[in-house]
Coordinates of C-alpha atoms and ligand atoms in Angstrom, one line a residue:
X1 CA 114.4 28.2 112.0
X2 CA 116.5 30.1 109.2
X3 CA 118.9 32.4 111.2
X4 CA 117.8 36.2 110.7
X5 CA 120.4 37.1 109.1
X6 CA 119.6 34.1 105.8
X7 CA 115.9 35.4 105.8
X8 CA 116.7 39.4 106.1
X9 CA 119.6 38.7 103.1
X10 CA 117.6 36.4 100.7
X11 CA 113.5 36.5 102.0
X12 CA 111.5 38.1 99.3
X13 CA 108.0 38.6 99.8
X14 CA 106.0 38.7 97.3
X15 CA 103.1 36.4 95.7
X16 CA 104.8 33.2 93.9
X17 CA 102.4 33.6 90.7
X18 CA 105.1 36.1 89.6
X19 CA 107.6 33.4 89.6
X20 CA 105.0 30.7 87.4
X21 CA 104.5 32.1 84.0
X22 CA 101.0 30.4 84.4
X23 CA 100.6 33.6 86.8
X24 CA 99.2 31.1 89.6
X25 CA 100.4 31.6 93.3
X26 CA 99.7 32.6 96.8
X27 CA 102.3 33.6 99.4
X28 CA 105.4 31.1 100.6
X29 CA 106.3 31.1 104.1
X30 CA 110.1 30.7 102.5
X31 CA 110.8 31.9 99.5
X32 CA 114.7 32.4 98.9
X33 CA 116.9 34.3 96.9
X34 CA 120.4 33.6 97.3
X35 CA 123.1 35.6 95.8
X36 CA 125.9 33.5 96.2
X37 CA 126.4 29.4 95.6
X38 CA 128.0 29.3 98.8
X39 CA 124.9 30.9 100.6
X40 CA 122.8 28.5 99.0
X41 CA 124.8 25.6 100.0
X42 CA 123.8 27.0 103.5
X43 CA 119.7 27.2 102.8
X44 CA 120.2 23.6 101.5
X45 CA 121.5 22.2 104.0
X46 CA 119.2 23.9 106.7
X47 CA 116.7 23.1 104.7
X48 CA 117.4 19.4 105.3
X49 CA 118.0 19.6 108.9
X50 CA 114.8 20.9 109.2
X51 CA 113.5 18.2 106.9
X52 CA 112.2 21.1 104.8
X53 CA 112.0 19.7 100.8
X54 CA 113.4 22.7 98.9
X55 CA 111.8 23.7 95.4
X56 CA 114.7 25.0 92.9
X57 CA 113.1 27.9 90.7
X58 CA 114.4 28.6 87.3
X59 CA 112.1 30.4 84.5
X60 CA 109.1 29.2 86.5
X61 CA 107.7 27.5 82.5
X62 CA 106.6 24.5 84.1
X63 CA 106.1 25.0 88.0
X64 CA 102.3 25.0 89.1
X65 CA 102.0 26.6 92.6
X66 CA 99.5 25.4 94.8
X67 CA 99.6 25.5 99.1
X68 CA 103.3 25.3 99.0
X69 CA 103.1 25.0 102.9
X70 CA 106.9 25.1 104.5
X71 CA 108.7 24.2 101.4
X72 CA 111.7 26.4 100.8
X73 CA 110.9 27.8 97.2
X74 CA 114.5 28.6 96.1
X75 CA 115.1 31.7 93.1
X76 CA 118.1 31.2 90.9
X77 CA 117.6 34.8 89.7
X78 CA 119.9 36.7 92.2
X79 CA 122.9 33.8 91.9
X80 CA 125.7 35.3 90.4
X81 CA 125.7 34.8 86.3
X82 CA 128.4 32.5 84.5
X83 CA 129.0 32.2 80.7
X84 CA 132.7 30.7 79.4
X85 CA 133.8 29.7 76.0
X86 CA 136.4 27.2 75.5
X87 CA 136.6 26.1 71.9
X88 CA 133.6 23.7 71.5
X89 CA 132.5 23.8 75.1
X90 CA 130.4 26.1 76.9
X91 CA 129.7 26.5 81.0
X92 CA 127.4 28.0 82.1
X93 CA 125.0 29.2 85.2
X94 CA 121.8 27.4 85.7
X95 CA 120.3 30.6 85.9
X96 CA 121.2 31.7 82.3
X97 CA 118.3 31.8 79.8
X98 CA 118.0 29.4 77.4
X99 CA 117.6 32.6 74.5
X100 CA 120.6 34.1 76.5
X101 CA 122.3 31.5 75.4
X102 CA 121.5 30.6 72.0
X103 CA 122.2 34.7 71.7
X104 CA 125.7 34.2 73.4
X105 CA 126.9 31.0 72.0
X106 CA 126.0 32.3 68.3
X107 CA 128.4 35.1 68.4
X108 CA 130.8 32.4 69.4
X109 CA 129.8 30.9 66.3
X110 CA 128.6 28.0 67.7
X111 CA 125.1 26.5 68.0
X112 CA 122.9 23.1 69.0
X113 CA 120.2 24.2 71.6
X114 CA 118.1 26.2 68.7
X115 CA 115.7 23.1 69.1
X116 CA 114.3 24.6 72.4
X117 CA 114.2 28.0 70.8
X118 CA 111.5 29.9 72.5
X119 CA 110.9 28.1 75.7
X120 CA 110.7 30.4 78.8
X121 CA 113.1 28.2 80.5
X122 CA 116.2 28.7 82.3
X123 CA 119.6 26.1 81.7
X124 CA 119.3 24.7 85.1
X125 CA 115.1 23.8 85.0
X126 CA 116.1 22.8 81.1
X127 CA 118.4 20.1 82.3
X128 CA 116.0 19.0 85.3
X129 CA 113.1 18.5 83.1
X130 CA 116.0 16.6 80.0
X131 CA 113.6 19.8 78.1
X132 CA 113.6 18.6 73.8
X133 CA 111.7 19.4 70.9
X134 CA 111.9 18.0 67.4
X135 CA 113.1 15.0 68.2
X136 CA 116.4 16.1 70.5
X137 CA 116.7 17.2 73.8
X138 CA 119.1 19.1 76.1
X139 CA 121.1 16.0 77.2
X140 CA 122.5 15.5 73.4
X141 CA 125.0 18.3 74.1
X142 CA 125.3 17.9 77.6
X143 CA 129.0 17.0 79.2
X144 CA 128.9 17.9 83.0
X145 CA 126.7 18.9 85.5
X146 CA 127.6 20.4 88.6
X147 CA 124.7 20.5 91.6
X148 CA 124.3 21.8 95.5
X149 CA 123.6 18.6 97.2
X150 CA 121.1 18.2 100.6
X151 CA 124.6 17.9 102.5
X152 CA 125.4 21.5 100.8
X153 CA 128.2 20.3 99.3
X154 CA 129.2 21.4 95.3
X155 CA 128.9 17.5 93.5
X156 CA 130.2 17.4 89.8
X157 CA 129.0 15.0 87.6
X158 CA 129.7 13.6 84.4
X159 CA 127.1 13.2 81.5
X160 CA 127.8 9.4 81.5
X161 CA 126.8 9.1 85.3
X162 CA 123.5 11.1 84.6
X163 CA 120.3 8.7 83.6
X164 CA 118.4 10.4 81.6
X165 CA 114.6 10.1 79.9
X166 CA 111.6 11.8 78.2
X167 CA 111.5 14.8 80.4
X168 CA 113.6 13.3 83.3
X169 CA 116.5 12.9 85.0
X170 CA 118.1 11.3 88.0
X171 CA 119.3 15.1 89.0
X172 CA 117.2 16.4 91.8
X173 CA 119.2 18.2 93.4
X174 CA 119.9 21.8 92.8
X175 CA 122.1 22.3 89.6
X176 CA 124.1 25.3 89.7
X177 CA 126.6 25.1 86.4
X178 CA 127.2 22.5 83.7
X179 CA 129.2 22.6 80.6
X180 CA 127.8 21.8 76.8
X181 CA 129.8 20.8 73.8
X182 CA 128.1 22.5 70.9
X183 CA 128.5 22.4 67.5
X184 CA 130.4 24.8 65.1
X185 CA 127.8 26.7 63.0
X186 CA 127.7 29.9 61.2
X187 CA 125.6 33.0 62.8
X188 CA 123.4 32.9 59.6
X189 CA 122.8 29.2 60.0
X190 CA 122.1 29.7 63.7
X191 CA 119.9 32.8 62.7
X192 CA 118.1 30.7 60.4
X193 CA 117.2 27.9 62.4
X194 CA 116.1 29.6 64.9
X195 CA 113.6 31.5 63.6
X196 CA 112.3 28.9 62.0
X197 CA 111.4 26.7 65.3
X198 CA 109.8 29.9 67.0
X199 CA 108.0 30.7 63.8
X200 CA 106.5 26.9 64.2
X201 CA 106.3 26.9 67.3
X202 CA 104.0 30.1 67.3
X203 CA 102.1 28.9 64.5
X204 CA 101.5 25.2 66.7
X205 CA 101.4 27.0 70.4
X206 CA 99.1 29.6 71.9
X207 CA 102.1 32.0 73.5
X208 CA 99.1 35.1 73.6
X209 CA 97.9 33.3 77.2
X210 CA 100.4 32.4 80.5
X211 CA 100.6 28.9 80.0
X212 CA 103.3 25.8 81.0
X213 CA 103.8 24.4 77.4
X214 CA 102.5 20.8 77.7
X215 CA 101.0 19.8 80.2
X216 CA 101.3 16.1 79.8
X217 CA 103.7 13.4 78.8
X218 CA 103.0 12.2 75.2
X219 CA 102.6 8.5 75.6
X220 CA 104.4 6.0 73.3
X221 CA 103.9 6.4 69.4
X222 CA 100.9 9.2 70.7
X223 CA 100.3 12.4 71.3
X224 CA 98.5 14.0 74.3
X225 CA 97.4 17.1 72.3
X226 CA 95.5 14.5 69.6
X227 CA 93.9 12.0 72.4
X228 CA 92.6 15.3 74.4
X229 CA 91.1 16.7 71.1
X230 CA 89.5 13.3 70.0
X231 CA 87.7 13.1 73.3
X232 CA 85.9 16.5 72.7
X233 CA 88.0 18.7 75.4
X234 CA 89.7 21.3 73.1
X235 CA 88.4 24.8 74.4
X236 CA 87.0 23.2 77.7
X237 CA 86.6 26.3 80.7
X238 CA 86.8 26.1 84.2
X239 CA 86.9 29.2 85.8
X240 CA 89.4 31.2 84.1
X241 CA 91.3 28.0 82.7
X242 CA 90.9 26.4 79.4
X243 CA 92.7 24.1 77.3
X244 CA 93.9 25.8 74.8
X245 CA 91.6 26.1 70.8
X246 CA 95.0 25.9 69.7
X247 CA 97.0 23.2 71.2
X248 CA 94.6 20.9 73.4
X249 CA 97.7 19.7 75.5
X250 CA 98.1 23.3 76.7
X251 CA 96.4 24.6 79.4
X252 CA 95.8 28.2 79.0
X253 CA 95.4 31.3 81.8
X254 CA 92.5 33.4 80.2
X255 CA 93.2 36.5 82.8
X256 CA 92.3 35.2 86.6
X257 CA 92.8 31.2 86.7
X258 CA 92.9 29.5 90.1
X259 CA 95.1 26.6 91.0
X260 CA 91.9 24.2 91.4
X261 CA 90.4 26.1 88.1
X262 CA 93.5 24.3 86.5
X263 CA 93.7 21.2 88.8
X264 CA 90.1 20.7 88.1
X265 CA 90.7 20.5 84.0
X266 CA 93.9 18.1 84.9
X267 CA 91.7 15.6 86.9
X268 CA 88.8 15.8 83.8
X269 CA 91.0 15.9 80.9
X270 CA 92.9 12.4 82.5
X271 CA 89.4 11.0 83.6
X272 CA 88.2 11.0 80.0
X273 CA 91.0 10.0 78.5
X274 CA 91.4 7.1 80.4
X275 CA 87.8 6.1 80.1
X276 CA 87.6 7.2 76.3
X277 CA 91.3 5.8 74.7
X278 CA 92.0 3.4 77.8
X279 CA 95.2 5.4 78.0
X280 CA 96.6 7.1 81.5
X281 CA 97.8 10.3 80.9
X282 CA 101.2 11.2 83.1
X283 CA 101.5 15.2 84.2
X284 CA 104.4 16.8 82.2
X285 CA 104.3 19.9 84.4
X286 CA 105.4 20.1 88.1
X287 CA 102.5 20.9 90.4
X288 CA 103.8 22.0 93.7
X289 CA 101.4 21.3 95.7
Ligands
FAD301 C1 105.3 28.3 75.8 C2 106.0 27.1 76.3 C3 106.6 26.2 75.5 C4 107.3 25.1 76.0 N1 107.8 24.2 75.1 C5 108.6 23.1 75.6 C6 109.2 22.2 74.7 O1 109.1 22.3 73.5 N2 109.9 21.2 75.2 C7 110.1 21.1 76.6 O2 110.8 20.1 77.0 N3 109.5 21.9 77.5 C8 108.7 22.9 77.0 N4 108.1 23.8 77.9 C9 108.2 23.5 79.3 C10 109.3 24.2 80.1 O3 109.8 25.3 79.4 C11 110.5 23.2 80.3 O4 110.0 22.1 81.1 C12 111.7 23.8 80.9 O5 112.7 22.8 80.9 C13 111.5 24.3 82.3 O6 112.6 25.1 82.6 P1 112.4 26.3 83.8 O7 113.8 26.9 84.0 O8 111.3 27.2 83.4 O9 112.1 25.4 85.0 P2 111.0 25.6 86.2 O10 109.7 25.7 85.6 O11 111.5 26.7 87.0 O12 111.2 24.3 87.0 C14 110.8 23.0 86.4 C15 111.3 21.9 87.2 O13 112.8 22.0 87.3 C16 113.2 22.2 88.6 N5 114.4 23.1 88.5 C17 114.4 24.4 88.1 N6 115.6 24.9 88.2 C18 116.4 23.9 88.7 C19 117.8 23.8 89.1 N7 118.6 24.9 88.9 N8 118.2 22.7 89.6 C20 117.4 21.6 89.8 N9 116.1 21.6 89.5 C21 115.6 22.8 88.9 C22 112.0 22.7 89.4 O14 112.1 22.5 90.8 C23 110.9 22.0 88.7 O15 110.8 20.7 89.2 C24 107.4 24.9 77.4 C25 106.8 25.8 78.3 C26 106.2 26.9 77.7 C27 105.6 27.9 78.7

Protein backbone atom coordinates (compact mmCIF):
# COMPACT_ATOMS: atom_id res chain seq x y z
CA UNK A 1 0.00 0.00 0.00
CA UNK A 2 0.87 3.84 0.02
CA UNK A 3 2.61 4.47 3.44
CA UNK A 4 0.26 6.67 5.73
CA UNK A 5 2.23 9.24 5.82
CA UNK A 6 1.93 9.74 1.32
CA UNK A 7 -1.97 9.26 1.71
CA UNK A 8 -2.52 11.64 5.05
CA UNK A 9 0.03 14.41 3.13
CA UNK A 10 -1.42 14.28 -0.52
CA UNK A 11 -5.11 11.97 -0.27
CA UNK A 12 -7.86 14.33 -1.18
CA UNK A 13 -11.18 13.12 -1.03
CA UNK A 14 -13.47 14.44 -2.90
CA UNK A 15 -15.68 13.39 -6.14
CA UNK A 16 -13.31 13.42 -9.40
CA UNK A 17 -16.12 15.38 -11.51
CA UNK A 18 -14.63 18.46 -9.93
CA UNK A 19 -11.39 17.73 -11.53
CA UNK A 20 -13.24 16.98 -15.41
CA UNK A 21 -14.60 20.18 -16.59
CA UNK A 22 -17.28 17.76 -18.18
CA UNK A 23 -18.39 17.68 -14.28
CA UNK A 24 -18.46 13.74 -14.62
CA UNK A 25 -16.98 11.57 -11.73
CA UNK A 26 -17.40 9.27 -8.86
CA UNK A 27 -14.99 8.77 -5.96
CA UNK A 28 -11.02 7.42 -6.59
CA UNK A 29 -9.69 5.02 -4.17
CA UNK A 30 -6.29 7.22 -4.91
CA UNK A 31 -6.42 10.44 -5.79
CA UNK A 32 -3.09 12.37 -5.09
CA UNK A 33 -1.94 15.66 -4.67
CA UNK A 34 1.67 16.12 -4.36
CA UNK A 35 3.33 19.21 -3.35
CA UNK A 36 6.69 18.62 -4.22
CA UNK A 37 8.31 16.93 -7.57
CA UNK A 38 10.35 14.93 -5.32
CA UNK A 39 7.18 13.48 -3.44
CA UNK A 40 5.80 12.66 -6.69
CA UNK A 41 8.73 10.83 -7.88
CA UNK A 42 7.90 8.76 -4.71
CA UNK A 43 3.85 8.07 -5.68
CA UNK A 44 5.39 7.09 -9.16
CA UNK A 45 7.36 4.84 -8.42
CA UNK A 46 5.08 3.08 -5.81
CA UNK A 47 2.71 3.27 -8.07
CA UNK A 48 4.62 0.99 -10.33
CA UNK A 49 5.69 -1.47 -7.76
CA UNK A 50 2.30 -1.93 -7.14
CA UNK A 51 1.64 -2.23 -10.85
CA UNK A 52 -0.78 0.65 -10.30
CA UNK A 53 -1.09 2.82 -13.93
CA UNK A 54 -1.05 6.40 -12.58
CA UNK A 55 -3.41 9.14 -14.39
CA UNK A 56 -1.46 12.64 -14.52
CA UNK A 57 -4.32 15.47 -14.00
CA UNK A 58 -3.77 18.85 -15.43
CA UNK A 59 -6.90 21.24 -16.27
CA UNK A 60 -9.03 18.13 -16.38
CA UNK A 61 -10.41 19.72 -20.46
CA UNK A 62 -10.18 16.37 -21.91
CA UNK A 63 -10.27 13.61 -19.13
CA UNK A 64 -13.59 11.62 -19.00
CA UNK A 65 -13.89 9.71 -15.61
CA UNK A 66 -15.49 6.64 -15.53
CA UNK A 67 -14.81 3.41 -12.67
CA UNK A 68 -11.30 4.59 -12.31
CA UNK A 69 -10.87 1.42 -10.05
CA UNK A 70 -7.10 1.48 -8.34
CA UNK A 71 -5.54 3.84 -10.68
CA UNK A 72 -3.60 6.54 -8.90
CA UNK A 73 -5.31 9.79 -10.28
CA UNK A 74 -2.43 12.25 -9.88
CA UNK A 75 -3.34 16.43 -9.29
CA UNK A 76 -0.66 18.84 -10.64
CA UNK A 77 -2.50 21.61 -8.71
CA UNK A 78 -0.65 21.59 -5.34
CA UNK A 79 3.13 21.09 -7.17
CA UNK A 80 4.96 24.02 -6.60
CA UNK A 81 4.57 26.81 -9.60
CA UNK A 82 7.57 27.68 -11.99
CA UNK A 83 7.68 30.59 -14.60
CA UNK A 84 11.44 31.86 -15.97
CA UNK A 85 12.36 34.21 -18.66
CA UNK A 86 15.53 34.01 -20.40
CA UNK A 87 15.55 36.15 -23.58
CA UNK A 88 13.43 34.14 -26.12
CA UNK A 89 12.96 31.07 -23.90
CA UNK A 90 10.47 30.43 -21.36
CA UNK A 91 10.24 27.31 -18.52
CA UNK A 92 7.80 26.66 -17.09
CA UNK A 93 5.66 24.16 -14.64
CA UNK A 94 3.29 21.71 -16.17
CA UNK A 95 0.86 22.94 -13.93
CA UNK A 96 0.81 26.54 -15.21
CA UNK A 97 -2.27 27.59 -17.18
CA UNK A 98 -2.12 27.92 -20.60
CA UNK A 99 -3.98 31.79 -20.14
CA UNK A 100 -1.42 32.17 -17.21
CA UNK A 101 0.86 31.99 -19.56
CA UNK A 102 0.01 33.83 -22.64
CA UNK A 103 -0.74 36.62 -19.60
CA UNK A 104 2.87 36.13 -18.30
CA UNK A 105 4.88 35.75 -21.40
CA UNK A 106 3.01 39.03 -22.90
CA UNK A 107 4.37 41.29 -20.40
CA UNK A 108 7.65 39.81 -21.39
CA UNK A 109 6.78 40.97 -24.59
CA UNK A 110 6.78 37.84 -26.17
CA UNK A 111 4.09 35.65 -27.67
CA UNK A 112 3.29 32.28 -29.92
CA UNK A 113 0.81 30.04 -27.90
CA UNK A 114 -2.21 32.72 -28.57
CA UNK A 115 -3.36 29.84 -30.97
CA UNK A 116 -4.74 27.78 -27.99
CA UNK A 117 -6.14 30.90 -26.50
CA UNK A 118 -9.09 29.84 -24.43
CA UNK A 119 -8.62 26.20 -23.80
CA UNK A 120 -9.11 25.15 -20.18
CA UNK A 121 -5.86 23.32 -20.31
CA UNK A 122 -2.86 23.28 -18.31
CA UNK A 123 1.11 23.32 -20.12
CA UNK A 124 1.80 19.80 -18.99
CA UNK A 125 -1.87 18.11 -20.41
CA UNK A 126 -1.17 20.76 -23.55
CA UNK A 127 2.08 19.01 -24.37
CA UNK A 128 0.65 15.35 -23.69
CA UNK A 129 -2.27 15.84 -25.97
CA UNK A 130 0.56 17.97 -28.87
CA UNK A 131 -2.92 20.50 -28.13
CA UNK A 132 -3.16 23.09 -31.71
CA UNK A 133 -5.67 25.06 -33.30
CA UNK A 134 -5.53 26.97 -36.51
CA UNK A 135 -3.29 25.08 -38.12
CA UNK A 136 -0.22 24.96 -35.29
CA UNK A 137 0.21 23.24 -32.31
CA UNK A 138 2.09 23.37 -28.94
CA UNK A 139 5.11 21.42 -30.32
CA UNK A 140 6.12 24.40 -32.85
CA UNK A 141 7.61 26.32 -29.89
CA UNK A 142 8.47 23.54 -27.92
CA UNK A 143 12.50 23.02 -26.93
CA UNK A 144 12.61 20.59 -23.88
CA UNK A 145 10.61 18.57 -21.82
CA UNK A 146 11.39 17.41 -18.61
CA UNK A 147 9.14 14.27 -17.15
CA UNK A 148 8.90 11.93 -13.70
CA UNK A 149 9.57 8.61 -15.12
CA UNK A 150 7.80 5.02 -13.65
CA UNK A 151 11.49 4.55 -12.04
CA UNK A 152 10.74 8.12 -10.34
CA UNK A 153 13.53 9.48 -11.76
CA UNK A 154 13.58 13.43 -13.33
CA UNK A 155 14.29 12.46 -17.49
CA UNK A 156 15.03 15.61 -19.60
CA UNK A 157 14.36 15.45 -23.08
CA UNK A 158 15.02 17.30 -26.04
CA UNK A 159 12.35 18.46 -28.62
CA UNK A 160 14.21 16.54 -31.36
CA UNK A 161 13.91 13.15 -29.31
CA UNK A 162 10.11 13.78 -28.86
CA UNK A 163 7.75 12.11 -31.73
CA UNK A 164 5.09 13.97 -32.07
CA UNK A 165 1.45 13.91 -34.07
CA UNK A 166 -2.19 15.19 -34.41
CA UNK A 167 -2.98 15.23 -30.77
CA UNK A 168 -0.05 12.84 -29.67
CA UNK A 169 3.00 12.24 -28.36
CA UNK A 170 5.46 9.56 -27.36
CA UNK A 171 5.44 11.41 -23.70
CA UNK A 172 3.49 9.34 -21.31
CA UNK A 173 4.99 9.77 -18.60
CA UNK A 174 4.39 12.61 -16.14
CA UNK A 175 5.81 15.97 -17.47
CA UNK A 176 6.71 18.24 -14.82
CA UNK A 177 8.58 21.41 -16.61
CA UNK A 178 9.60 22.19 -20.20
CA UNK A 179 11.01 25.25 -21.79
CA UNK A 180 9.48 27.18 -25.10
CA UNK A 181 11.23 29.54 -27.42
CA UNK A 182 8.63 32.12 -28.26
CA UNK A 183 8.56 34.77 -30.52
CA UNK A 184 9.19 38.52 -29.89
CA UNK A 185 5.78 40.38 -30.22
CA UNK A 186 4.42 43.53 -29.02
CA UNK A 187 1.60 43.46 -25.99
CA UNK A 188 -0.87 45.07 -28.50
CA UNK A 189 -0.07 42.50 -31.16
CA UNK A 190 -0.38 39.72 -28.51
CA UNK A 191 -3.64 41.57 -27.15
CA UNK A 192 -4.92 41.57 -30.51
CA UNK A 193 -4.56 38.13 -31.50
CA UNK A 194 -5.82 36.87 -28.76
CA UNK A 195 -8.97 38.14 -28.60
CA UNK A 196 -9.55 37.44 -31.77
CA UNK A 197 -9.13 33.46 -31.46
CA UNK A 198 -11.41 33.42 -28.21
CA UNK A 199 -13.92 35.77 -29.99
CA UNK A 200 -13.92 32.72 -32.85
CA UNK A 201 -13.70 30.36 -30.85
CA UNK A 202 -16.93 31.43 -28.83
CA UNK A 203 -18.67 32.27 -31.89
CA UNK A 204 -17.66 28.30 -33.29
CA UNK A 205 -17.83 26.50 -29.59
CA UNK A 206 -20.60 26.13 -27.08
CA UNK A 207 -18.39 27.31 -23.81
CA UNK A 208 -22.15 28.03 -21.95
CA UNK A 209 -22.17 23.92 -21.10
CA UNK A 210 -19.07 21.66 -19.23
CA UNK A 211 -17.80 20.10 -22.23
CA UNK A 212 -14.17 18.47 -23.47
CA UNK A 213 -13.74 20.53 -26.69
CA UNK A 214 -13.69 17.79 -29.41
CA UNK A 215 -14.43 14.87 -28.82
CA UNK A 216 -12.96 13.18 -31.78
CA UNK A 217 -10.01 13.12 -34.06
CA UNK A 218 -10.79 14.92 -37.44
CA UNK A 219 -9.83 12.34 -39.99
CA UNK A 220 -7.68 13.28 -43.03
CA UNK A 221 -8.84 16.26 -45.31
CA UNK A 222 -12.35 15.91 -42.88
CA UNK A 223 -13.92 17.13 -40.24
CA UNK A 224 -15.64 15.18 -37.32
CA UNK A 225 -17.98 18.12 -36.48
CA UNK A 226 -19.32 18.03 -40.49
CA UNK A 227 -19.59 13.96 -40.86
CA UNK A 228 -21.64 13.98 -37.38
CA UNK A 229 -23.96 16.76 -38.66
CA UNK A 230 -24.44 15.15 -42.17
CA UNK A 231 -25.59 12.01 -40.45
CA UNK A 232 -28.47 13.82 -38.56
CA UNK A 233 -26.83 13.71 -34.87
CA UNK A 234 -26.51 17.43 -34.16
CA UNK A 235 -28.69 18.05 -30.83
CA UNK A 236 -28.94 14.22 -30.24
CA UNK A 237 -29.92 13.58 -26.04
CA UNK A 238 -29.19 10.91 -23.84
CA UNK A 239 -29.90 11.57 -20.52
CA UNK A 240 -28.41 14.81 -19.68
CA UNK A 241 -25.76 14.59 -22.62
CA UNK A 242 -26.17 16.02 -26.03
CA UNK A 243 -23.99 16.86 -28.88
CA UNK A 244 -23.78 20.12 -28.91
CA UNK A 245 -26.60 22.58 -31.67
CA UNK A 246 -23.51 24.37 -31.98
CA UNK A 247 -20.59 22.39 -32.69
CA UNK A 248 -21.73 18.60 -33.40
CA UNK A 249 -18.15 17.33 -32.43
CA UNK A 250 -18.78 18.61 -28.93
CA UNK A 251 -20.39 16.71 -26.48
CA UNK A 252 -22.18 18.94 -24.10
CA UNK A 253 -23.19 18.47 -20.09
CA UNK A 254 -26.86 19.99 -20.03
CA UNK A 255 -26.78 19.99 -15.98
CA UNK A 256 -26.64 16.11 -14.61
CA UNK A 257 -24.86 13.90 -17.46
CA UNK A 258 -23.77 10.37 -16.52
CA UNK A 259 -20.61 8.72 -17.80
CA UNK A 260 -22.77 6.06 -19.88
CA UNK A 261 -25.23 9.16 -20.78
CA UNK A 262 -22.00 10.29 -22.67
CA UNK A 263 -20.42 6.90 -23.46
CA UNK A 264 -23.71 5.90 -24.92
CA UNK A 265 -23.74 9.09 -27.51
CA UNK A 266 -19.79 8.10 -28.29
CA UNK A 267 -20.74 4.48 -29.22
CA UNK A 268 -23.97 5.93 -31.50
CA UNK A 269 -22.35 8.87 -32.99
CA UNK A 270 -19.17 6.29 -34.20
CA UNK A 271 -21.84 3.54 -35.22
CA UNK A 272 -23.44 5.85 -37.64
CA UNK A 273 -20.73 7.41 -38.92
CA UNK A 274 -19.17 4.40 -39.81
CA UNK A 275 -22.27 2.91 -41.36
CA UNK A 276 -23.33 6.32 -43.00
CA UNK A 277 -19.68 7.91 -44.47
CA UNK A 278 -17.78 4.39 -44.12
CA UNK A 279 -15.41 6.36 -42.02
CA UNK A 280 -14.11 5.15 -38.25
CA UNK A 281 -14.22 7.91 -36.03
CA UNK A 282 -10.96 7.86 -33.38
CA UNK A 283 -11.87 9.42 -29.63
CA UNK A 284 -9.91 12.73 -29.22
CA UNK A 285 -10.74 12.84 -25.46
CA UNK A 286 -9.27 10.51 -22.80
CA UNK A 287 -11.87 8.27 -21.18
CA UNK A 288 -10.52 6.88 -18.08
CA UNK A 289 -12.26 4.14 -17.67
C1 LIG B 1 -13.87 24.41 -24.60
C2 LIG B 1 -12.70 23.56 -24.99
C3 LIG B 1 -11.99 23.86 -26.15
C4 LIG B 1 -10.90 23.07 -26.53
N1 LIG B 1 -10.22 23.39 -27.68
C5 LIG B 1 -9.12 22.68 -28.03
C6 LIG B 1 -8.34 23.04 -29.18
O1 LIG B 1 -8.62 24.01 -29.89
N2 LIG B 1 -7.25 22.30 -29.47
C7 LIG B 1 -6.87 21.23 -28.70
O2 LIG B 1 -5.86 20.60 -29.01
N3 LIG B 1 -7.60 20.85 -27.63
C8 LIG B 1 -8.70 21.55 -27.27
N4 LIG B 1 -9.43 21.19 -26.16
C9 LIG B 1 -9.08 19.95 -25.43
C10 LIG B 1 -8.09 20.14 -24.27
O3 LIG B 1 -8.10 21.47 -23.78
C11 LIG B 1 -6.68 19.76 -24.69
O4 LIG B 1 -6.61 18.39 -25.02
C12 LIG B 1 -5.61 20.04 -23.63
O5 LIG B 1 -4.36 19.79 -24.20
C13 LIG B 1 -5.78 19.21 -22.37
O6 LIG B 1 -4.99 19.80 -21.35
P1 LIG B 1 -5.34 19.56 -19.82
O7 LIG B 1 -4.27 20.18 -19.00
O8 LIG B 1 -6.72 19.99 -19.53
O9 LIG B 1 -5.19 17.99 -19.76
P2 LIG B 1 -6.09 16.94 -18.98
O10 LIG B 1 -7.49 16.97 -19.50
O11 LIG B 1 -5.88 17.10 -17.53
O12 LIG B 1 -5.40 15.59 -19.47
C14 LIG B 1 -5.43 15.22 -20.85
C15 LIG B 1 -4.43 14.07 -21.04
O13 LIG B 1 -3.13 14.55 -20.74
C16 LIG B 1 -2.55 13.80 -19.66
N5 LIG B 1 -1.81 14.74 -18.81
C17 LIG B 1 -2.28 15.82 -18.14
N6 LIG B 1 -1.28 16.45 -17.49
C18 LIG B 1 -0.16 15.75 -17.73
C19 LIG B 1 1.20 15.85 -17.33
N7 LIG B 1 1.62 16.83 -16.51
N8 LIG B 1 2.08 14.93 -17.79
C20 LIG B 1 1.70 13.93 -18.61
N9 LIG B 1 0.43 13.77 -19.02
C21 LIG B 1 -0.50 14.66 -18.60
C22 LIG B 1 -3.74 13.17 -18.92
O14 LIG B 1 -3.38 12.00 -18.20
C23 LIG B 1 -4.68 12.90 -20.08
O15 LIG B 1 -4.29 11.71 -20.75
C24 LIG B 1 -10.53 21.96 -25.75
C25 LIG B 1 -11.23 21.66 -24.59
C26 LIG B 1 -12.30 22.46 -24.21
C27 LIG B 1 -13.04 22.14 -22.93
Amino acid sequence: MFDSKMLTSFAIKSSLSKYSNMKIGGNATYLLAPQSVSDLSSIVKEAKTQNLEIVPVGGGSNILFGNVGNRVIILDAYLPKIFQVDKKVVTVSSNIKISSFIDKTMQHGLGGLEFISGIPAHIGGAIHMNAGAFEKCIFDYLLWVEYVNLKGEIIKIDYNDLEFGYRTTSLQDFIVRAAFKLDKKTKKQISADREDIISKRFKRHPYDYPSLGSTFKNPVGMFAGQLIEECGLKGLQIGDAQISEKHANFIINRGNASFSDVTKLIQIVQETVTKQKGIELELEIKVIN
